[in-house]
Amino acid sequence: MTNHARAIDSAIVGLGRWGRGHVKSMQAAGEARALRFVRAIDPALEANRAFADEHGLRLSADLDDALDDAAIRAIVLATPHSLHRAQVEACARAGKAVFCEKPLALTLIDARAMIDACNRAGVVLGVGHLRRFWPSMRALRQVVESGELGEVLHIEGHFSNEHSNNVVGGWRESPAESPGAGLTGAGLHIVDAFTCLIGPAQRVVAQIVERKPPPAPLDSVCALYRLDAGEGRQVSGVLASVRASPMYWRVHVFGARGSIEALGEHEIVRHASGRAPAHETLAPNDAMRAQLD
């Protein structure tokens, strides 16, 4: 982890499960933390007052309270997706660095507008894709970049979870906040893995099969990818996500000399011709903290 001479005074916007997770992660890091949360913004004041008091946060309902505070240098957004564009643009106008939980936006137009606003203002814009900081995914990236696999030819990714069975209501069941079946909540992490490990998509063909709409949806999404690996090289890819199946994470990179896969957060498996698969369990880390370091 990075050592920081002085943590950046910051505000957390949104004190749901994920926003509270950010606060706890940074406070657990102690003097090594990158950010020091001193403000919290959430319209549900009474529901969040005890948490704010416990963690030494000045709580208010209006984002402008944080934007007008000269001591606040960074904003972390853990808010509904449909609010992201307006909030990121407001942070940019105020000259605050901003970290926005995924998805950055629900439309390409909004995403480009947010990036342009931050570029014009000269402020840093980060997006929360914490699974690329998992030990297993860091190991995959290291192996891919080392050339151990030879020329990379193909990548597969699958991320499914049971949120549609275990989470009642909220954004996960809202077609407006979570379009694309399981892509918004889960599959998007695979999209990020493809981009991080290989490069941007050149072409995507996708389909959704919906057996039951929300509440408690039963659906699946899959996609075929052609990825730009740079220097004229292309890599094929396959993505899948099922919203009702037990939690499952697998990313598998195939090369001319072997392959490597991540199974969950801590396990990798190496495959080479003439050898038994080599399993390795990696030490845990705090991926939520790592993405903000």
CSV table of C-alpha atoms in Angstrom, one decimal:
chain,number,residue,atom,x,y,z
A,1,MET,CA,0.0,0.0,0.0
A,2,THR,CA,1.0,3.6,-0.6
A,3,ASN,CA,2.3,5.6,2.4
A,4,HIS,CA,0.7,9.0,2.6
A,5,ALA,CA,2.3,12.0,4.3
A,6,ARG,CA,-1.1,13.5,5.0
A,7,ALA,CA,-4.5,12.2,4.2
A,8,ILE,CA,-6.8,14.3,2.0
A,9,ASP,CA,-9.8,15.7,3.8
A,10,SER,CA,-12.8,14.3,1.9
A,11,ALA,CA,-16.6,13.9,2.0
A,12,ILE,CA,-18.6,10.7,1.4
A,13,VAL,CA,-21.9,11.3,-0.4
A,14,GLY,CA,-24.3,8.5,0.3
A,15,LEU,CA,-24.3,6.5,3.5
A,16,GLY,CA,-25.8,3.3,2.2
A,17,ARG,CA,-24.0,0.0,2.6
A,18,TRP,CA,-21.2,0.9,0.1
A,19,GLY,CA,-20.7,4.5,1.4
A,20,ARG,CA,-20.4,3.2,4.9
A,21,GLY,CA,-17.9,0.6,3.7
A,22,HIS,CA,-15.7,3.3,2.3
A,23,VAL,CA,-15.7,5.1,5.6
A,24,LYS,CA,-14.9,2.0,7.6
A,25,SER,CA,-12.1,1.0,5.2
A,26,MET,CA,-10.3,4.3,5.3
A,27,GLN,CA,-10.6,4.6,9.1
A,28,ALA,CA,-9.2,1.1,9.5
A,29,ALA,CA,-6.2,2.1,7.5
A,30,GLY,CA,-5.2,4.6,10.2
A,31,GLU,CA,-2.2,6.8,9.4
A,32,ALA,CA,-1.7,5.0,6.1
A,33,ARG,CA,-5.0,6.1,4.6
A,34,ALA,CA,-5.2,8.2,1.5
A,35,LEU,CA,-8.4,10.0,2.4
A,36,ARG,CA,-9.7,11.2,5.7
A,37,PHE,CA,-13.5,11.4,5.7
A,38,VAL,CA,-14.7,14.4,7.7
A,39,ARG,CA,-18.0,15.1,6.1
A,40,ALA,CA,-21.0,12.9,5.0
A,41,ILE,CA,-23.9,13.9,2.8
A,42,ASP,CA,-27.1,12.0,2.8
A,43,PRO,CA,-30.7,13.2,2.8
A,44,ALA,CA,-31.7,10.6,5.4
A,45,LEU,CA,-30.3,12.5,8.3
A,46,GLU,CA,-31.9,10.7,11.2
A,47,ALA,CA,-31.2,7.2,9.8
A,48,ASN,CA,-27.5,8.1,9.5
A,49,ARG,CA,-26.8,10.3,12.4
A,50,ALA,CA,-25.6,7.6,14.7
A,51,PHE,CA,-23.1,6.3,12.1
A,52,ALA,CA,-21.9,9.8,11.4
A,53,ASP,CA,-21.4,10.5,15.1
A,54,GLU,CA,-19.6,7.2,15.6
A,55,HIS,CA,-17.1,8.0,12.8
A,56,GLY,CA,-16.6,11.7,13.5
A,57,LEU,CA,-18.4,12.9,10.3
A,58,ARG,CA,-20.2,16.2,10.0
A,59,LEU,CA,-23.6,15.1,8.5
A,60,SER,CA,-25.8,17.2,6.3
A,61,ALA,CA,-28.3,16.6,3.5
A,62,ASP,CA,-27.0,18.9,0.7
A,63,LEU,CA,-24.0,18.2,-1.5
A,64,ASP,CA,-23.3,22.0,-1.7
A,65,ASP,CA,-22.3,21.9,2.0
A,66,ALA,CA,-19.3,19.8,1.0
A,67,LEU,CA,-18.6,21.7,-2.2
A,68,ASP,CA,-18.6,25.0,-0.4
A,69,ASP,CA,-16.2,23.7,2.3
A,70,ALA,CA,-12.7,24.9,1.3
A,71,ALA,CA,-11.1,22.2,3.5
A,72,ILE,CA,-12.7,19.4,1.5
A,73,ARG,CA,-10.5,18.5,-1.4
A,74,ALA,CA,-12.1,15.3,-2.6
A,75,ILE,CA,-15.6,13.8,-2.9
A,76,VAL,CA,-16.5,10.1,-3.0
A,77,LEU,CA,-19.9,9.4,-4.6
A,78,ALA,CA,-21.8,6.3,-3.4
A,79,THR,CA,-25.1,7.4,-4.8
A,80,PRO,CA,-27.8,6.3,-7.2
A,81,HIS,CA,-26.5,6.0,-10.8
A,82,SER,CA,-29.0,8.5,-12.2
A,83,LEU,CA,-27.5,11.2,-10.0
A,84,HIS,CA,-23.9,10.7,-11.0
A,85,ARG,CA,-23.7,13.1,-13.9
A,86,ALA,CA,-25.1,16.1,-12.1
A,87,GLN,CA,-23.0,15.4,-9.0
A,88,VAL,CA,-19.8,14.8,-10.9
A,89,GLU,CA,-20.3,18.0,-12.9
A,90,ALA,CA,-21.0,19.9,-9.6
A,91,CYS,CA,-17.8,18.6,-8.1
A,92,ALA,CA,-15.8,19.6,-11.2
A,93,ARG,CA,-17.2,23.2,-11.1
A,94,ALA,CA,-16.2,23.4,-7.4
A,95,GLY,CA,-12.7,22.2,-8.2
A,96,LYS,CA,-12.9,19.0,-6.1
A,97,ALA,CA,-11.4,15.7,-7.1
A,98,VAL,CA,-14.1,13.2,-7.4
A,99,PHE,CA,-14.3,9.4,-7.1
A,100,CYS,CA,-17.6,7.9,-8.5
A,101,GLU,CA,-18.8,4.4,-7.8
A,102,LYS,CA,-19.6,2.3,-10.9
A,103,PRO,CA,-21.3,2.6,-13.2
A,104,LEU,CA,-20.0,6.1,-14.0
A,105,ALA,CA,-23.1,6.7,-16.1
A,106,LEU,CA,-26.0,4.9,-17.7
A,107,THR,CA,-25.5,6.5,-21.1
A,108,LEU,CA,-22.4,7.2,-23.2
A,109,ILE,CA,-23.5,10.9,-23.6
A,110,ASP,CA,-23.5,11.3,-19.8
A,111,ALA,CA,-20.2,9.6,-19.3
A,112,ARG,CA,-18.5,11.8,-21.9
A,113,ALA,CA,-20.0,14.9,-20.4
A,114,MET,CA,-18.7,14.0,-17.0
A,115,ILE,CA,-15.2,13.3,-18.3
A,116,ASP,CA,-15.2,16.5,-20.3
A,117,ALA,CA,-16.3,18.5,-17.2
A,118,CYS,CA,-13.5,17.1,-15.1
A,119,ASN,CA,-10.9,17.6,-17.9
A,120,ARG,CA,-12.0,21.2,-18.3
A,121,ALA,CA,-11.8,21.9,-14.6
A,122,GLY,CA,-8.4,20.1,-14.3
A,123,VAL,CA,-9.7,17.8,-11.5
A,124,VAL,CA,-9.1,14.1,-11.1
A,125,LEU,CA,-12.0,11.7,-11.8
A,126,GLY,CA,-11.8,8.1,-10.6
A,127,VAL,CA,-14.3,5.3,-11.0
A,128,GLY,CA,-14.9,2.5,-8.5
A,129,HIS,CA,-14.0,-0.9,-10.0
A,130,LEU,CA,-12.6,-2.5,-6.8
A,131,ARG,CA,-12.4,-6.0,-8.2
A,132,ARG,CA,-9.5,-5.2,-10.4
A,133,PHE,CA,-7.7,-4.7,-7.1
A,134,TRP,CA,-8.5,-8.2,-5.8
A,135,PRO,CA,-5.3,-10.3,-5.2
A,136,SER,CA,-6.5,-12.7,-7.9
A,137,MET,CA,-7.0,-10.0,-10.5
A,138,ARG,CA,-3.7,-8.3,-9.7
A,139,ALA,CA,-2.0,-11.6,-10.2
A,140,LEU,CA,-3.7,-12.1,-13.6
A,141,ARG,CA,-2.6,-8.7,-14.8
A,142,GLN,CA,1.0,-9.3,-13.6
A,143,VAL,CA,1.1,-12.6,-15.5
A,144,VAL,CA,-0.4,-11.1,-18.7
A,145,GLU,CA,2.0,-8.2,-18.7
A,146,SER,CA,5.0,-10.4,-18.0
A,147,GLY,CA,4.5,-12.3,-21.3
A,148,GLU,CA,4.4,-15.7,-19.5
A,149,LEU,CA,1.3,-16.7,-21.5
A,150,GLY,CA,2.8,-15.7,-24.9
A,151,GLU,CA,0.5,-13.9,-27.2
A,152,VAL,CA,-2.9,-13.5,-25.6
A,153,LEU,CA,-5.7,-14.9,-27.8
A,154,HIS,CA,-8.9,-15.0,-25.8
A,155,ILE,CA,-10.5,-14.0,-22.5
A,156,GLU,CA,-13.6,-15.2,-20.7
A,157,GLY,CA,-15.4,-13.7,-17.7
A,158,HIS,CA,-18.4,-14.7,-15.6
A,159,PHE,CA,-19.8,-12.9,-12.6
A,160,SER,CA,-23.1,-14.0,-11.1
A,161,ASN,CA,-24.7,-13.4,-7.8
A,162,GLU,CA,-27.9,-13.9,-5.8
A,163,HIS,CA,-28.7,-10.3,-5.2
A,164,SER,CA,-32.1,-10.6,-6.9
A,165,ASN,CA,-33.1,-13.2,-4.3
A,166,ASN,CA,-31.4,-11.7,-1.3
A,167,VAL,CA,-31.9,-7.9,-1.8
A,168,VAL,CA,-35.5,-6.7,-1.8
A,169,GLY,CA,-36.2,-3.4,-3.5
A,170,GLY,CA,-33.6,-0.7,-4.0
A,171,TRP,CA,-31.6,0.1,-7.1
A,172,ARG,CA,-30.9,-3.5,-8.1
A,173,GLU,CA,-34.6,-4.0,-8.9
A,174,SER,CA,-35.1,-0.7,-10.6
A,175,PRO,CA,-35.0,-0.9,-14.5
A,176,ALA,CA,-34.2,2.8,-14.5
A,177,GLU,CA,-31.2,2.4,-12.1
A,178,SER,CA,-30.1,-1.1,-13.1
A,179,PRO,CA,-30.8,-1.7,-16.8
A,180,GLY,CA,-29.2,-4.6,-18.8
A,181,ALA,CA,-30.2,-7.4,-16.5
A,182,GLY,CA,-27.2,-8.4,-14.4
A,183,LEU,CA,-24.8,-6.2,-16.4
A,184,THR,CA,-25.1,-3.1,-14.3
A,185,GLY,CA,-24.6,-4.6,-10.8
A,186,ALA,CA,-22.3,-7.5,-11.6
A,187,GLY,CA,-21.3,-8.0,-15.2
A,188,LEU,CA,-19.9,-4.5,-15.4
A,189,HIS,CA,-17.0,-5.7,-13.3
A,190,ILE,CA,-16.2,-8.2,-16.0
A,191,VAL,CA,-16.3,-5.4,-18.6
A,192,ASP,CA,-13.7,-3.6,-16.5
A,193,ALA,CA,-11.6,-6.8,-16.2
A,194,PHE,CA,-11.5,-7.1,-20.0
A,195,THR,CA,-10.5,-3.5,-20.3
A,196,CYS,CA,-7.9,-3.7,-17.6
A,197,LEU,CA,-6.3,-6.9,-18.7
A,198,ILE,CA,-6.6,-6.6,-22.5
A,199,GLY,CA,-7.9,-3.2,-23.8
A,200,PRO,CA,-11.0,-1.4,-25.0
A,201,ALA,CA,-13.8,-3.1,-26.9
A,202,GLN,CA,-13.9,-2.8,-30.6
A,203,ARG,CA,-17.1,-4.7,-31.1
A,204,VAL,CA,-19.7,-6.2,-28.8
A,205,VAL,CA,-22.7,-8.4,-29.6
A,206,ALA,CA,-25.0,-9.1,-26.6
A,207,GLN,CA,-28.3,-10.7,-25.6
A,208,ILE,CA,-30.5,-10.7,-22.6
A,209,VAL,CA,-32.8,-13.6,-21.7
A,210,GLU,CA,-35.5,-12.6,-19.2
A,211,ARG,CA,-37.6,-15.2,-17.6
A,212,LYS,CA,-39.1,-13.0,-14.9
A,213,PRO,CA,-38.9,-9.3,-14.4
A,214,PRO,CA,-38.3,-7.5,-11.1
A,215,PRO,CA,-39.1,-8.0,-8.3
A,216,ALA,CA,-36.8,-11.0,-7.7
A,217,PRO,CA,-35.8,-11.1,-11.4
A,218,LEU,CA,-34.7,-14.2,-13.2
A,219,ASP,CA,-32.5,-13.2,-16.2
A,220,SER,CA,-29.1,-13.7,-17.8
A,221,VAL,CA,-26.9,-11.6,-20.1
A,222,CYS,CA,-24.1,-12.8,-22.3
A,223,ALA,CA,-21.8,-11.0,-24.8
A,224,LEU,CA,-19.2,-11.7,-27.5
A,225,TYR,CA,-16.3,-9.2,-27.5
A,226,ARG,CA,-13.6,-8.2,-29.9
A,227,LEU,CA,-11.0,-6.3,-27.9
A,228,ASP,CA,-8.2,-4.0,-29.0
A,229,ALA,CA,-4.9,-5.3,-27.5
A,230,GLY,CA,-2.8,-2.7,-29.1
A,231,GLU,CA,-0.3,-2.7,-32.0
A,232,GLY,CA,-3.0,-4.1,-34.3
A,233,ARG,CA,-3.6,-7.2,-32.2
A,234,GLN,CA,-7.2,-8.3,-31.4
A,235,VAL,CA,-8.4,-10.6,-28.7
A,236,SER,CA,-11.8,-12.4,-28.5
A,237,GLY,CA,-13.9,-12.4,-25.4
A,238,VAL,CA,-17.0,-13.9,-23.8
A,239,LEU,CA,-18.9,-12.4,-20.9
A,240,ALA,CA,-21.8,-13.9,-18.9
A,241,SER,CA,-23.8,-12.9,-15.8
A,242,VAL,CA,-26.8,-14.5,-14.1
A,243,ARG,CA,-28.7,-12.5,-11.5
A,244,ALA,CA,-30.1,-15.4,-9.5
A,245,SER,CA,-27.3,-17.9,-9.4
A,246,PRO,CA,-25.0,-18.3,-6.4
A,247,MET,CA,-22.0,-15.9,-6.2
A,248,TYR,CA,-19.4,-16.9,-8.8
A,249,TRP,CA,-16.4,-15.1,-10.2
A,250,ARG,CA,-14.1,-16.4,-12.9
A,251,VAL,CA,-11.9,-14.6,-15.3
A,252,HIS,CA,-9.7,-16.8,-17.6
A,253,VAL,CA,-7.0,-15.5,-20.0
A,254,PHE,CA,-5.8,-17.8,-22.7
A,255,GLY,CA,-2.4,-17.4,-24.4
A,256,ALA,CA,-0.3,-19.2,-27.0
A,257,ARG,CA,1.8,-20.8,-24.2
A,258,GLY,CA,-0.7,-21.3,-21.4
A,259,SER,CA,-3.6,-19.8,-19.5
A,260,ILE,CA,-4.4,-18.4,-16.1
A,261,GLU,CA,-7.7,-17.9,-14.4
A,262,ALA,CA,-9.0,-16.1,-11.3
A,263,LEU,CA,-11.5,-18.0,-9.2
A,264,GLY,CA,-13.0,-15.6,-6.7
A,265,GLU,CA,-11.0,-13.0,-4.8
A,266,HIS,CA,-8.0,-15.1,-3.7
A,267,GLU,CA,-7.5,-18.1,-6.0
A,268,ILE,CA,-5.6,-18.4,-9.3
A,269,VAL,CA,-5.0,-21.4,-11.5
A,270,ARG,CA,-2.2,-21.7,-14.0
A,271,HIS,CA,-2.6,-24.1,-17.0
A,272,ALA,CA,0.3,-25.2,-19.2
A,273,SER,CA,0.7,-28.1,-21.7
A,274,GLY,CA,1.8,-31.3,-20.1
A,275,ARG,CA,1.4,-30.1,-16.5
A,276,ALA,CA,-1.3,-30.5,-13.9
A,277,PRO,CA,-3.2,-27.2,-13.2
A,278,ALA,CA,-1.3,-25.2,-10.5
A,279,HIS,CA,-3.6,-23.8,-7.9
A,280,GLU,CA,-2.5,-20.9,-5.7
A,281,THR,CA,-4.3,-19.1,-2.8
A,282,LEU,CA,-3.2,-15.5,-2.4
A,283,ALA,CA,-3.1,-13.4,0.8
A,284,PRO,CA,-6.2,-11.1,1.3
A,285,ASN,CA,-6.1,-7.4,1.0
A,286,ASP,CA,-8.5,-4.4,1.3
A,287,ALA,CA,-9.5,-3.8,-2.3
A,288,MET,CA,-11.9,-1.0,-1.3
A,289,ARG,CA,-9.0,0.9,0.2
A,290,ALA,CA,-6.6,0.0,-2.6
A,291,GLN,CA,-8.8,1.6,-5.2
A,292,LEU,CA,-8.6,4.9,-3.3
A,293,ASP,CA,-4.8,4.8,-2.6
